């Protein structure tokens, strides 16, 4: 019987057609136009999982309003380091997107990015004190210079009328506002990038194709076995470099790759749901992203927010996300994903992380048990006048929080984005959740620096990076004049408020 397996050779294979693969593929192709790239996606369209607008919890994480990026220490001080780092990374993303628009590689910026104020909102004396301290810790940094803090009821009512309606002006409330915030539709952006990328010579994308096995060969190259889910056709792809950016599907693929750097990693899946507003009058009243404080034990992706977004050309209003537990690693995954991911090398870290995170487990159980009335009551903390008939439950995306070994051989639950790269630079895997998409450009530039070391340091690649990202190699927070120039330029190109 003849072997009908299709065999292909390329320099780069990208697994997963989300914002990360799209960004990496395009940057690499800009740096080296003759590069041969193959992309494999198990679903029938790009950006259908974590990058999709309905599934993505943040859409424009820039640390302007997300309170979990500015933790309060035991002594009451606020650490702004993570917020500054994320805000800096978001500016890098904006520069790259502006470059793509200027070069006509991605058309119509208004299709994927729009200006919208980013607000943090709290109530109660302790929380108001925290927000004031947070404002003071951030406002002195150039990236956050435009932040405004207020406890004035009438001013807050102008910023977010829907949130303030029905409250007493004697209530102890406070908010910060960043008028230069944005709403980013990463699904739209991802599909636009792939639309351009796949027209280039040497780039092919295969939908409905699932990676079954990965094996590193003696010469350090990779052999990947793939199945066409529509026809059953088998493929073997041979490549020098593999990037796994498959959202919740990345952990099982990392385990299949069987590399030392992947040992000890586990995943804890967290599902999500939104309350979606169906009343156009209510939707029209709220034009902001308003973030509050997370409940005790809640994962960062569950920071409650009342969020105005543009999805498929229509204004939408969401509240949530409400967390839940599912053993699936992807929205379109299998209930056996979690059990099959438990191996001899990660079972101890996973048990240890579980013991250390009992408040999280308790929180998730409470969330799963919530009734429709409980959810509406949670919404009314943010929108006091909310009527249950105006809101429906919408399923959100699936996140897999990273569990990894700590120094003592136990396990810790990581809430950020984790990039695992092999010592030889031939395989890189992205795990974790937020801020993810918003910081994709800086994550991918850093990854290229590690995996394509020799080319990365050449004058040609360095020069090209400065063309794509004008502030490349400099810290915008340390250079207010450059920051102002960059913000002005990207705002003009992307049609945003400066």
CSV table of C-alpha atoms in Angstrom, one decimal:
chain,number,residue,atom,x,y,z
A,1,UNK,CA,0.0,0.0,0.0
A,2,UNK,CA,1.5,3.4,-1.0
A,3,UNK,CA,2.1,6.1,1.6
A,4,UNK,CA,-0.2,9.1,0.8
A,5,UNK,CA,1.2,11.3,3.5
A,6,UNK,CA,1.9,14.9,2.3
A,7,UNK,CA,5.4,16.0,3.3
A,8,UNK,CA,6.5,19.7,3.5
A,9,UNK,CA,9.6,21.6,4.4
A,10,UNK,CA,9.8,25.2,5.8
A,11,UNK,CA,11.9,27.3,8.1
A,12,UNK,CA,9.1,28.2,10.5
A,13,UNK,CA,5.9,26.4,11.6
A,14,UNK,CA,3.3,28.3,13.6
A,15,UNK,CA,0.7,26.2,15.5
A,16,UNK,CA,-2.5,28.1,16.3
A,17,UNK,CA,-3.9,31.0,14.2
A,18,UNK,CA,-4.4,33.6,17.0
A,19,UNK,CA,-2.9,37.0,17.5
A,20,UNK,CA,0.4,35.6,18.7
A,21,UNK,CA,1.1,33.5,15.6
A,22,UNK,CA,-0.1,36.3,13.3
A,23,UNK,CA,2.2,38.8,15.0
A,24,UNK,CA,5.2,36.5,15.0
A,25,UNK,CA,4.7,35.4,11.4
A,26,UNK,CA,4.4,39.0,10.1
A,27,UNK,CA,7.4,40.4,12.1
A,28,UNK,CA,9.6,37.5,10.9
A,29,UNK,CA,8.4,37.9,7.3
A,30,UNK,CA,9.2,41.7,7.5
A,31,UNK,CA,12.7,40.9,8.9
A,32,UNK,CA,13.4,38.1,6.3
A,33,UNK,CA,11.1,38.3,3.3
A,34,UNK,CA,12.2,35.0,1.8
A,35,UNK,CA,11.3,33.0,4.9
A,36,UNK,CA,9.0,30.0,4.3
A,37,UNK,CA,6.3,29.8,6.9
A,38,UNK,CA,3.5,27.2,7.5
A,39,UNK,CA,0.6,27.8,9.9
A,40,UNK,CA,-1.7,25.1,11.2
A,41,UNK,CA,-5.0,25.7,12.9
A,42,UNK,CA,-7.5,23.1,14.1
A,43,UNK,CA,-10.6,25.3,13.6
A,44,UNK,CA,-11.9,26.6,10.3
A,45,UNK,CA,-11.1,30.3,10.8
A,46,UNK,CA,-8.4,32.4,12.4
A,47,UNK,CA,-8.8,33.9,15.9
A,48,UNK,CA,-11.8,31.8,16.9
A,49,UNK,CA,-10.5,31.0,20.4
A,50,UNK,CA,-8.7,33.4,22.8
A,51,UNK,CA,-8.3,36.2,20.2
A,52,UNK,CA,-12.0,36.4,19.4
A,53,UNK,CA,-13.8,39.5,20.6
A,54,UNK,CA,-16.4,37.6,22.5
A,55,UNK,CA,-13.7,35.4,24.2
A,56,UNK,CA,-11.0,37.9,25.0
A,57,UNK,CA,-11.4,39.2,28.5
A,58,UNK,CA,-9.5,42.4,28.1
A,59,UNK,CA,-9.5,43.9,24.6
A,60,UNK,CA,-6.9,46.7,25.1
A,61,UNK,CA,-5.1,45.9,28.3
A,62,UNK,CA,-2.8,48.8,28.8
A,63,UNK,CA,-2.8,48.8,32.6
A,64,UNK,CA,-4.7,52.2,32.7
A,65,UNK,CA,-7.6,50.7,34.6
A,66,UNK,CA,-6.9,47.1,35.6
A,67,UNK,CA,-6.4,47.2,39.3
A,68,UNK,CA,-4.8,43.7,39.5
A,69,UNK,CA,-1.6,45.1,37.9
A,70,UNK,CA,-1.0,47.4,40.9
A,71,UNK,CA,-1.0,45.2,44.0
A,72,UNK,CA,-1.1,46.8,47.5
A,73,UNK,CA,1.8,45.6,49.7
A,74,UNK,CA,1.3,44.6,53.3
A,75,UNK,CA,2.7,48.1,54.3
A,76,UNK,CA,0.0,49.8,52.2
A,77,UNK,CA,2.4,50.9,49.4
A,78,UNK,CA,1.5,50.4,45.7
A,79,UNK,CA,3.9,48.7,43.4
A,80,UNK,CA,3.5,50.3,39.9
A,81,UNK,CA,6.2,48.2,38.1
A,82,UNK,CA,3.9,45.7,36.4
A,83,UNK,CA,1.5,48.4,35.2
A,84,UNK,CA,4.4,50.5,33.8
A,85,UNK,CA,5.7,47.4,32.0
A,86,UNK,CA,2.3,46.6,30.4
A,87,UNK,CA,1.6,50.2,29.4
A,88,UNK,CA,5.1,50.4,27.8
A,89,UNK,CA,4.4,47.1,25.9
A,90,UNK,CA,1.0,48.4,24.7
A,91,UNK,CA,2.7,51.5,23.2
A,92,UNK,CA,5.0,49.1,21.3
A,93,UNK,CA,1.9,47.3,19.9
A,94,UNK,CA,0.4,50.6,18.9
A,95,UNK,CA,3.6,51.5,17.0
A,96,UNK,CA,3.7,48.2,15.1
A,97,UNK,CA,0.0,48.5,14.2
A,98,UNK,CA,0.5,52.0,13.0
A,99,UNK,CA,3.4,50.8,10.8
A,100,UNK,CA,1.1,48.1,9.3
A,101,UNK,CA,-1.6,50.7,8.5
A,102,UNK,CA,0.9,53.2,7.0
A,103,UNK,CA,2.3,50.4,4.8
A,104,UNK,CA,-1.2,49.3,3.7
A,105,UNK,CA,-0.5,45.8,5.1
A,106,UNK,CA,-3.6,46.1,7.4
A,107,UNK,CA,-6.5,48.4,6.1
A,108,UNK,CA,-9.0,50.5,8.0
A,109,UNK,CA,-7.7,50.9,11.6
A,110,UNK,CA,-11.2,51.8,12.7
A,111,UNK,CA,-12.1,48.2,12.1
A,112,UNK,CA,-9.9,46.9,14.9
A,113,UNK,CA,-9.1,49.8,17.3
A,114,UNK,CA,-11.2,52.7,18.7
A,115,UNK,CA,-10.7,55.3,21.4
A,116,UNK,CA,-12.6,54.8,24.6
A,117,UNK,CA,-11.9,56.0,28.2
A,118,UNK,CA,-10.5,53.5,30.6
A,119,UNK,CA,-11.8,54.0,34.1
A,120,UNK,CA,-11.2,52.4,37.5
A,121,UNK,CA,-14.1,52.6,39.9
A,122,UNK,CA,-14.3,51.7,43.6
A,123,UNK,CA,-16.6,52.3,46.6
A,124,UNK,CA,-16.0,52.2,50.3
A,125,UNK,CA,-13.4,54.1,52.3
A,126,UNK,CA,-10.7,51.5,52.2
A,127,UNK,CA,-11.0,51.1,48.4
A,128,UNK,CA,-11.1,54.8,47.8
A,129,UNK,CA,-7.9,55.2,49.8
A,130,UNK,CA,-6.3,52.4,47.7
A,131,UNK,CA,-7.3,54.1,44.4
A,132,UNK,CA,-5.9,57.4,45.6
A,133,UNK,CA,-2.6,55.7,46.4
A,134,UNK,CA,-2.6,53.9,43.1
A,135,UNK,CA,-3.2,57.2,41.3
A,136,UNK,CA,-0.3,58.8,43.1
A,137,UNK,CA,2.0,55.9,42.3
A,138,UNK,CA,1.1,56.0,38.6
A,139,UNK,CA,0.5,59.6,37.8
A,140,UNK,CA,4.1,60.6,38.4
A,141,UNK,CA,5.1,58.3,35.5
A,142,UNK,CA,5.0,59.8,32.0
A,143,UNK,CA,2.9,56.9,30.6
A,144,UNK,CA,0.2,57.7,33.1
A,145,UNK,CA,0.5,61.5,33.2
A,146,UNK,CA,-2.9,62.0,31.6
A,147,UNK,CA,-4.7,60.0,34.4
A,148,UNK,CA,-7.3,62.0,36.3
A,149,UNK,CA,-8.6,61.1,39.8
A,150,UNK,CA,-11.9,62.2,41.2
A,151,UNK,CA,-14.3,61.6,44.1
A,152,UNK,CA,-16.7,64.3,42.8
A,153,UNK,CA,-20.1,62.7,42.3
A,154,UNK,CA,-21.1,65.0,39.4
A,155,UNK,CA,-17.8,64.5,37.6
A,156,UNK,CA,-18.1,60.7,38.0
A,157,UNK,CA,-21.7,61.0,36.7
A,158,UNK,CA,-20.4,62.6,33.5
A,159,UNK,CA,-17.7,60.0,33.1
A,160,UNK,CA,-20.0,57.0,33.5
A,161,UNK,CA,-23.7,58.0,33.8
A,162,UNK,CA,-25.0,54.4,33.7
A,163,UNK,CA,-22.7,53.4,36.6
A,164,UNK,CA,-23.7,56.4,38.7
A,165,UNK,CA,-27.5,56.4,38.1
A,166,UNK,CA,-29.3,55.3,41.2
A,167,UNK,CA,-26.4,56.0,43.6
A,168,UNK,CA,-26.6,58.5,46.5
A,169,UNK,CA,-24.3,61.5,46.3
A,170,UNK,CA,-23.3,60.8,49.9
A,171,UNK,CA,-21.8,57.4,48.8
A,172,UNK,CA,-18.0,57.1,49.3
A,173,UNK,CA,-16.9,56.5,45.7
A,174,UNK,CA,-13.8,57.3,43.5
A,175,UNK,CA,-12.6,56.8,40.0
A,176,UNK,CA,-9.6,57.4,37.8
A,177,UNK,CA,-10.0,58.1,34.1
A,178,UNK,CA,-7.6,57.8,31.1
A,179,UNK,CA,-9.2,59.4,28.1
A,180,UNK,CA,-6.6,57.9,25.7
A,181,UNK,CA,-7.7,54.3,26.4
A,182,UNK,CA,-8.6,52.1,23.5
A,183,UNK,CA,-10.9,49.2,22.6
A,184,UNK,CA,-9.1,46.6,20.4
A,185,UNK,CA,-10.9,43.8,18.5
A,186,UNK,CA,-8.1,41.3,18.4
A,187,UNK,CA,-10.2,38.9,16.3
A,188,UNK,CA,-10.5,41.5,13.5
A,189,UNK,CA,-6.8,42.5,13.8
A,190,UNK,CA,-5.7,38.8,13.6
A,191,UNK,CA,-7.8,38.0,10.6
A,192,UNK,CA,-6.5,41.2,8.8
A,193,UNK,CA,-2.9,40.3,9.5
A,194,UNK,CA,-3.4,36.7,8.2
A,195,UNK,CA,-5.2,38.1,5.2
A,196,UNK,CA,-2.1,40.0,4.3
A,197,UNK,CA,0.4,37.4,5.4
A,198,UNK,CA,-1.0,34.5,3.5
A,199,UNK,CA,-0.9,36.5,0.2
A,200,UNK,CA,2.9,36.6,0.5
A,201,UNK,CA,5.1,34.2,-1.3
A,202,UNK,CA,6.2,31.3,1.0
A,203,UNK,CA,3.4,31.5,3.5
A,204,UNK,CA,0.6,28.9,3.7
A,205,UNK,CA,-2.1,28.5,6.3
A,206,UNK,CA,-4.0,25.2,6.8
A,207,UNK,CA,-7.3,25.4,8.6
A,208,UNK,CA,-9.1,22.2,10.1
A,209,UNK,CA,-5.6,20.7,10.6
A,210,UNK,CA,-4.7,19.3,14.0
A,211,UNK,CA,-1.2,18.6,15.2
A,212,UNK,CA,-0.9,15.1,16.5
A,213,UNK,CA,2.8,14.7,17.3
A,214,UNK,CA,6.0,16.7,17.5
A,215,UNK,CA,9.4,15.2,17.6
A,216,UNK,CA,12.9,16.8,17.5
A,217,UNK,CA,15.3,15.0,15.2
A,218,UNK,CA,19.0,14.5,15.8
A,219,UNK,CA,19.9,17.6,13.7
A,220,UNK,CA,17.7,19.7,16.0
A,221,UNK,CA,15.0,20.2,13.4
A,222,UNK,CA,11.4,19.1,14.0
A,223,UNK,CA,9.1,16.6,12.5
A,224,UNK,CA,5.4,17.4,13.0
A,225,UNK,CA,2.6,15.0,12.3
A,226,UNK,CA,-0.7,16.6,11.3
A,227,UNK,CA,-4.2,15.4,10.4
A,228,UNK,CA,-6.6,17.2,8.1
A,229,UNK,CA,-9.8,17.0,10.2
A,230,UNK,CA,-12.0,17.4,7.1
A,231,UNK,CA,-10.5,14.7,4.9
A,232,UNK,CA,-8.4,12.6,7.2
A,233,UNK,CA,-5.3,13.3,5.0
A,234,UNK,CA,-2.1,12.9,7.0
A,235,UNK,CA,0.8,15.4,6.7
A,236,UNK,CA,4.4,15.6,7.9
A,237,UNK,CA,5.9,19.0,8.3
A,238,UNK,CA,9.7,19.4,8.6
A,239,UNK,CA,11.0,22.6,10.0
A,240,UNK,CA,13.9,24.3,11.9
A,241,UNK,CA,11.7,26.4,14.2
A,242,UNK,CA,8.3,25.7,15.8
A,243,UNK,CA,6.1,28.2,17.7
A,244,UNK,CA,3.1,26.9,19.6
A,245,UNK,CA,0.6,29.7,20.2
A,246,UNK,CA,-2.5,27.5,20.5
A,247,UNK,CA,-4.1,29.1,23.6
A,248,UNK,CA,-5.3,26.4,26.0
A,249,UNK,CA,-4.1,23.8,23.4
A,250,UNK,CA,-0.4,24.8,24.0
A,251,UNK,CA,0.2,22.8,27.1
A,252,UNK,CA,-0.8,19.4,25.6
A,253,UNK,CA,1.4,20.2,22.6
A,254,UNK,CA,4.3,21.2,24.9
A,255,UNK,CA,3.9,17.8,26.6
A,256,UNK,CA,4.0,16.0,23.2
A,257,UNK,CA,7.2,17.9,22.3
A,258,UNK,CA,8.9,16.2,25.2
A,259,UNK,CA,11.6,18.8,25.9
A,260,UNK,CA,13.4,19.2,29.2
A,261,UNK,CA,12.2,22.9,29.4
A,262,UNK,CA,8.6,21.7,29.4
A,263,UNK,CA,8.9,19.4,32.4
A,264,UNK,CA,6.8,20.2,35.5
A,265,UNK,CA,4.3,22.5,33.8
A,266,UNK,CA,0.6,22.0,34.4
A,267,UNK,CA,-2.5,23.9,33.6
A,268,UNK,CA,-5.6,25.0,35.5
A,269,UNK,CA,-8.5,25.8,33.2
A,270,UNK,CA,-10.9,28.7,34.1
A,271,UNK,CA,-14.0,29.2,31.9
A,272,UNK,CA,-15.9,32.5,31.6
A,273,UNK,CA,-19.3,33.9,31.0
A,274,UNK,CA,-20.6,37.5,30.3
A,275,UNK,CA,-23.8,39.2,30.9
A,276,UNK,CA,-24.6,40.8,27.6
A,277,UNK,CA,-26.9,43.8,27.3
A,278,UNK,CA,-29.7,43.5,24.7
A,279,UNK,CA,-31.3,47.0,25.3
A,280,UNK,CA,-29.9,49.5,22.7
A,281,UNK,CA,-30.9,52.4,25.0
A,282,UNK,CA,-28.8,51.1,27.9
A,283,UNK,CA,-25.9,50.3,25.5
A,284,UNK,CA,-25.9,53.9,24.2
A,285,UNK,CA,-25.7,55.3,27.8
A,286,UNK,CA,-22.3,53.7,28.5
A,287,UNK,CA,-19.1,54.5,26.5
A,288,UNK,CA,-16.2,53.4,28.7
A,289,UNK,CA,-14.3,50.4,30.1
A,290,UNK,CA,-14.9,50.5,33.8
A,291,UNK,CA,-12.9,48.1,36.0
A,292,UNK,CA,-13.5,47.4,39.7
A,293,UNK,CA,-11.7,45.3,42.3
A,294,UNK,CA,-11.6,41.5,42.1
A,295,UNK,CA,-13.2,39.4,44.8
A,296,UNK,CA,-10.9,37.7,47.3
A,297,UNK,CA,-9.5,34.5,45.7
A,298,UNK,CA,-10.5,35.5,42.1
A,299,UNK,CA,-8.1,35.0,39.3
A,300,UNK,CA,-7.0,38.2,37.5
A,301,UNK,CA,-9.0,37.4,34.4
A,302,UNK,CA,-12.1,37.7,36.6
A,303,UNK,CA,-11.7,41.3,37.5
A,304,UNK,CA,-15.3,42.6,37.1
A,305,UNK,CA,-15.8,45.3,34.4
A,306,UNK,CA,-18.7,47.0,32.7
A,307,UNK,CA,-17.3,47.1,29.2
A,308,UNK,CA,-18.3,49.0,26.0
A,309,UNK,CA,-17.0,47.2,22.9
A,310,UNK,CA,-17.3,47.3,19.2
A,311,UNK,CA,-17.9,43.8,17.9
A,312,UNK,CA,-18.6,43.1,14.2
A,313,UNK,CA,-19.4,46.8,13.7
A,314,UNK,CA,-21.9,47.0,16.5
A,315,UNK,CA,-21.6,48.6,19.9
A,316,UNK,CA,-22.0,46.0,22.6
A,317,UNK,CA,-22.1,46.2,26.4
A,318,UNK,CA,-20.8,43.4,28.6
A,319,UNK,CA,-20.5,42.8,32.3
A,320,UNK,CA,-18.3,40.1,33.9
A,321,UNK,CA,-16.6,37.9,33.3
A,322,UNK,CA,-18.0,35.3,35.7
A,323,UNK,CA,-15.5,32.6,36.2
A,324,UNK,CA,-16.3,28.9,36.1
A,325,UNK,CA,-14.5,25.6,36.0
A,326,UNK,CA,-14.4,23.2,33.1
A,327,UNK,CA,-11.9,20.5,32.3
A,328,UNK,CA,-11.6,21.8,28.7
A,329,UNK,CA,-8.5,23.7,27.8
A,330,UNK,CA,-10.2,25.3,24.8
A,331,UNK,CA,-13.8,26.6,24.2
A,332,UNK,CA,-13.9,24.0,21.4
A,333,UNK,CA,-11.8,21.5,23.4
A,334,UNK,CA,-12.5,18.2,25.1
A,335,UNK,CA,-13.6,17.4,28.7
A,336,UNK,CA,-10.6,15.0,28.8
A,337,UNK,CA,-8.1,17.9,28.3
A,338,UNK,CA,-7.3,18.4,32.0
A,339,UNK,CA,-7.1,14.7,33.0
A,340,UNK,CA,-4.9,13.9,30.0
A,341,UNK,CA,-2.5,16.8,30.8
A,342,UNK,CA,-1.6,15.3,34.2
A,343,UNK,CA,1.8,13.5,33.9
A,344,UNK,CA,4.3,12.1,36.4
A,345,UNK,CA,6.5,15.3,36.1
A,346,UNK,CA,3.7,17.8,36.8
A,347,UNK,CA,1.4,16.1,39.3
A,348,UNK,CA,3.3,17.3,42.4
A,349,UNK,CA,3.4,21.0,41.2
A,350,UNK,CA,-0.3,20.7,40.4
A,351,UNK,CA,-1.3,19.3,43.8
A,352,UNK,CA,0.9,21.8,45.6
A,353,UNK,CA,-0.6,24.7,43.6
A,354,UNK,CA,-4.1,23.4,44.4
A,355,UNK,CA,-3.3,23.4,48.1
A,356,UNK,CA,-1.9,26.9,48.0
A,357,UNK,CA,-4.9,28.2,46.1
A,358,UNK,CA,-7.8,27.0,48.2
A,359,UNK,CA,-9.4,30.5,48.1
A,360,UNK,CA,-9.4,30.3,44.3
A,361,UNK,CA,-11.0,26.9,44.4
A,362,UNK,CA,-13.6,28.1,46.8
A,363,UNK,CA,-14.2,31.2,44.6
A,364,UNK,CA,-14.7,29.1,41.5
A,365,UNK,CA,-17.1,26.7,43.2
A,366,UNK,CA,-19.2,29.8,44.4
A,367,UNK,CA,-19.1,31.2,40.8
A,368,UNK,CA,-20.3,27.9,39.3
A,369,UNK,CA,-23.1,27.7,41.8
A,370,UNK,CA,-24.4,31.2,41.0
A,371,UNK,CA,-28.0,31.6,40.0
A,372,UNK,CA,-29.2,34.2,37.4
A,373,UNK,CA,-30.4,36.3,40.3
A,374,UNK,CA,-26.9,36.2,41.9
A,375,UNK,CA,-25.3,37.4,38.6
A,376,UNK,CA,-27.8,40.3,38.2
A,377,UNK,CA,-27.1,41.3,41.9
A,378,UNK,CA,-23.3,41.4,41.0
A,379,UNK,CA,-24.1,43.5,37.9
A,380,UNK,CA,-26.2,45.9,40.1
A,381,UNK,CA,-23.1,46.7,42.2
A,382,UNK,CA,-21.8,48.4,39.0
A,383,UNK,CA,-25.1,49.3,37.3
A,384,UNK,CA,-27.6,49.9,40.2
A,385,UNK,CA,-30.6,50.3,37.8
A,386,UNK,CA,-29.9,47.1,35.8
A,387,UNK,CA,-33.1,45.2,34.8
A,388,UNK,CA,-32.7,41.4,34.3
A,389,UNK,CA,-34.8,41.5,31.1
A,390,UNK,CA,-32.1,43.6,29.5
A,391,UNK,CA,-29.3,41.1,30.0
A,392,UNK,CA,-28.6,37.6,28.7
A,393,UNK,CA,-25.8,35.2,29.6
A,394,UNK,CA,-23.1,34.7,26.9
A,395,UNK,CA,-20.3,32.1,27.0
A,396,UNK,CA,-16.9,33.7,27.0
A,397,UNK,CA,-13.5,32.2,26.3
A,398,UNK,CA,-11.5,29.4,28.1
A,399,UNK,CA,-8.3,30.3,29.9
A,400,UNK,CA,-5.6,27.9,31.1
A,401,UNK,CA,-3.6,29.4,34.0
A,402,UNK,CA,0.0,28.1,34.2
A,403,UNK,CA,1.2,25.9,37.0
A,404,UNK,CA,4.9,25.5,37.3
A,405,UNK,CA,7.5,24.2,39.7
A,406,UNK,CA,8.8,26.6,42.4
A,407,UNK,CA,12.3,26.5,43.9
A,408,UNK,CA,11.2,24.1,46.6
A,409,UNK,CA,9.9,21.5,44.1
A,410,UNK,CA,6.3,22.3,44.8
A,411,UNK,CA,4.0,24.3,42.5
A,412,UNK,CA,2.8,27.8,41.9
A,413,UNK,CA,-0.1,29.2,39.9
A,414,UNK,CA,1.0,31.8,37.4
A,415,UNK,CA,-1.5,34.3,36.3
A,416,UNK,CA,0.4,36.0,33.5
A,417,UNK,CA,1.8,35.1,30.1
A,418,UNK,CA,4.6,32.5,30.2
A,419,UNK,CA,7.0,31.9,27.2
A,420,UNK,CA,9.0,28.6,27.3
A,421,UNK,CA,11.9,28.4,24.9
A,422,UNK,CA,14.2,25.5,24.4
A,423,UNK,CA,18.0,26.0,25.0
A,424,UNK,CA,18.7,25.6,21.3
A,425,UNK,CA,16.0,28.1,20.4
A,426,UNK,CA,14.2,25.7,18.0
A,427,UNK,CA,10.9,25.6,19.9
A,428,UNK,CA,9.0,28.3,21.7
A,429,UNK,CA,5.7,27.8,23.5
A,430,UNK,CA,3.3,30.5,24.8
A,431,UNK,CA,1.2,29.6,27.9
A,432,UNK,CA,-1.1,31.6,30.1
A,433,UNK,CA,-3.6,34.4,29.8
A,434,UNK,CA,-3.7,38.1,30.2
A,435,UNK,CA,-2.3,40.6,29.3
A,436,UNK,CA,-1.3,38.4,26.3
A,437,UNK,CA,-2.8,39.9,23.2
A,438,UNK,CA,-2.2,43.5,24.1
A,439,UNK,CA,1.5,42.9,24.6
A,440,UNK,CA,1.9,40.5,21.7
A,441,UNK,CA,4.4,42.6,19.8
A,442,UNK,CA,6.9,43.0,22.6
A,443,UNK,CA,6.5,39.3,23.6
A,444,UNK,CA,7.2,38.3,20.0
A,445,UNK,CA,10.2,40.6,19.5
A,446,UNK,CA,11.7,39.2,22.7
A,447,UNK,CA,11.0,35.7,21.5
A,448,UNK,CA,12.7,36.4,18.1
A,449,UNK,CA,15.7,37.8,20.0
A,450,UNK,CA,16.1,34.5,21.8
A,451,UNK,CA,15.3,32.1,19.0
A,452,UNK,CA,17.0,33.8,16.1
A,453,UNK,CA,20.0,35.3,18.0
A,454,UNK,CA,22.5,35.6,15.2
A,455,UNK,CA,20.1,37.3,12.6
A,456,UNK,CA,18.5,39.4,15.4
A,457,UNK,CA,21.8,41.1,16.2
A,458,UNK,CA,22.6,42.0,12.5
A,459,UNK,CA,22.4,45.7,11.6
A,460,UNK,CA,19.8,44.8,9.0
A,461,UNK,CA,17.3,43.3,11.5
A,462,UNK,CA,18.0,46.0,14.1
A,463,UNK,CA,17.4,48.7,11.6
A,464,UNK,CA,14.2,47.1,10.4
A,465,UNK,CA,12.9,46.8,14.0
A,466,UNK,CA,13.4,50.5,14.4
A,467,UNK,CA,11.4,51.2,11.3
A,468,UNK,CA,8.5,49.0,12.6
A,469,UNK,CA,8.8,50.2,16.2
A,470,UNK,CA,10.3,53.8,16.3
A,471,UNK,CA,10.9,53.6,20.0
A,472,UNK,CA,12.7,50.2,19.8
A,473,UNK,CA,15.6,50.0,22.2
A,474,UNK,CA,14.4,52.9,24.4
A,475,UNK,CA,12.1,53.1,27.4
A,476,UNK,CA,9.2,55.5,26.7
A,477,UNK,CA,8.6,56.0,30.4
A,478,UNK,CA,12.1,57.3,30.7
A,479,UNK,CA,11.7,59.6,27.7
A,480,UNK,CA,8.6,61.8,27.9
A,481,UNK,CA,9.4,63.7,24.7
A,482,UNK,CA,9.7,60.6,22.6
A,483,UNK,CA,6.5,59.2,24.3
A,484,UNK,CA,4.6,62.3,23.3
A,485,UNK,CA,5.9,62.1,19.7
A,486,UNK,CA,5.1,58.3,19.5
A,487,UNK,CA,1.6,58.8,20.9
A,488,UNK,CA,0.8,61.7,18.6
A,489,UNK,CA,2.0,59.8,15.5
A,490,UNK,CA,0.2,56.5,16.3
A,491,UNK,CA,-3.0,58.3,17.3
A,492,UNK,CA,-3.0,60.1,13.9
A,493,UNK,CA,-2.4,56.9,11.9
A,494,UNK,CA,-4.8,54.8,14.0
A,495,UNK,CA,-7.5,57.6,14.1
A,496,UNK,CA,-7.4,57.7,17.9
A,497,UNK,CA,-7.6,60.4,20.6
A,498,UNK,CA,-4.1,61.5,21.5
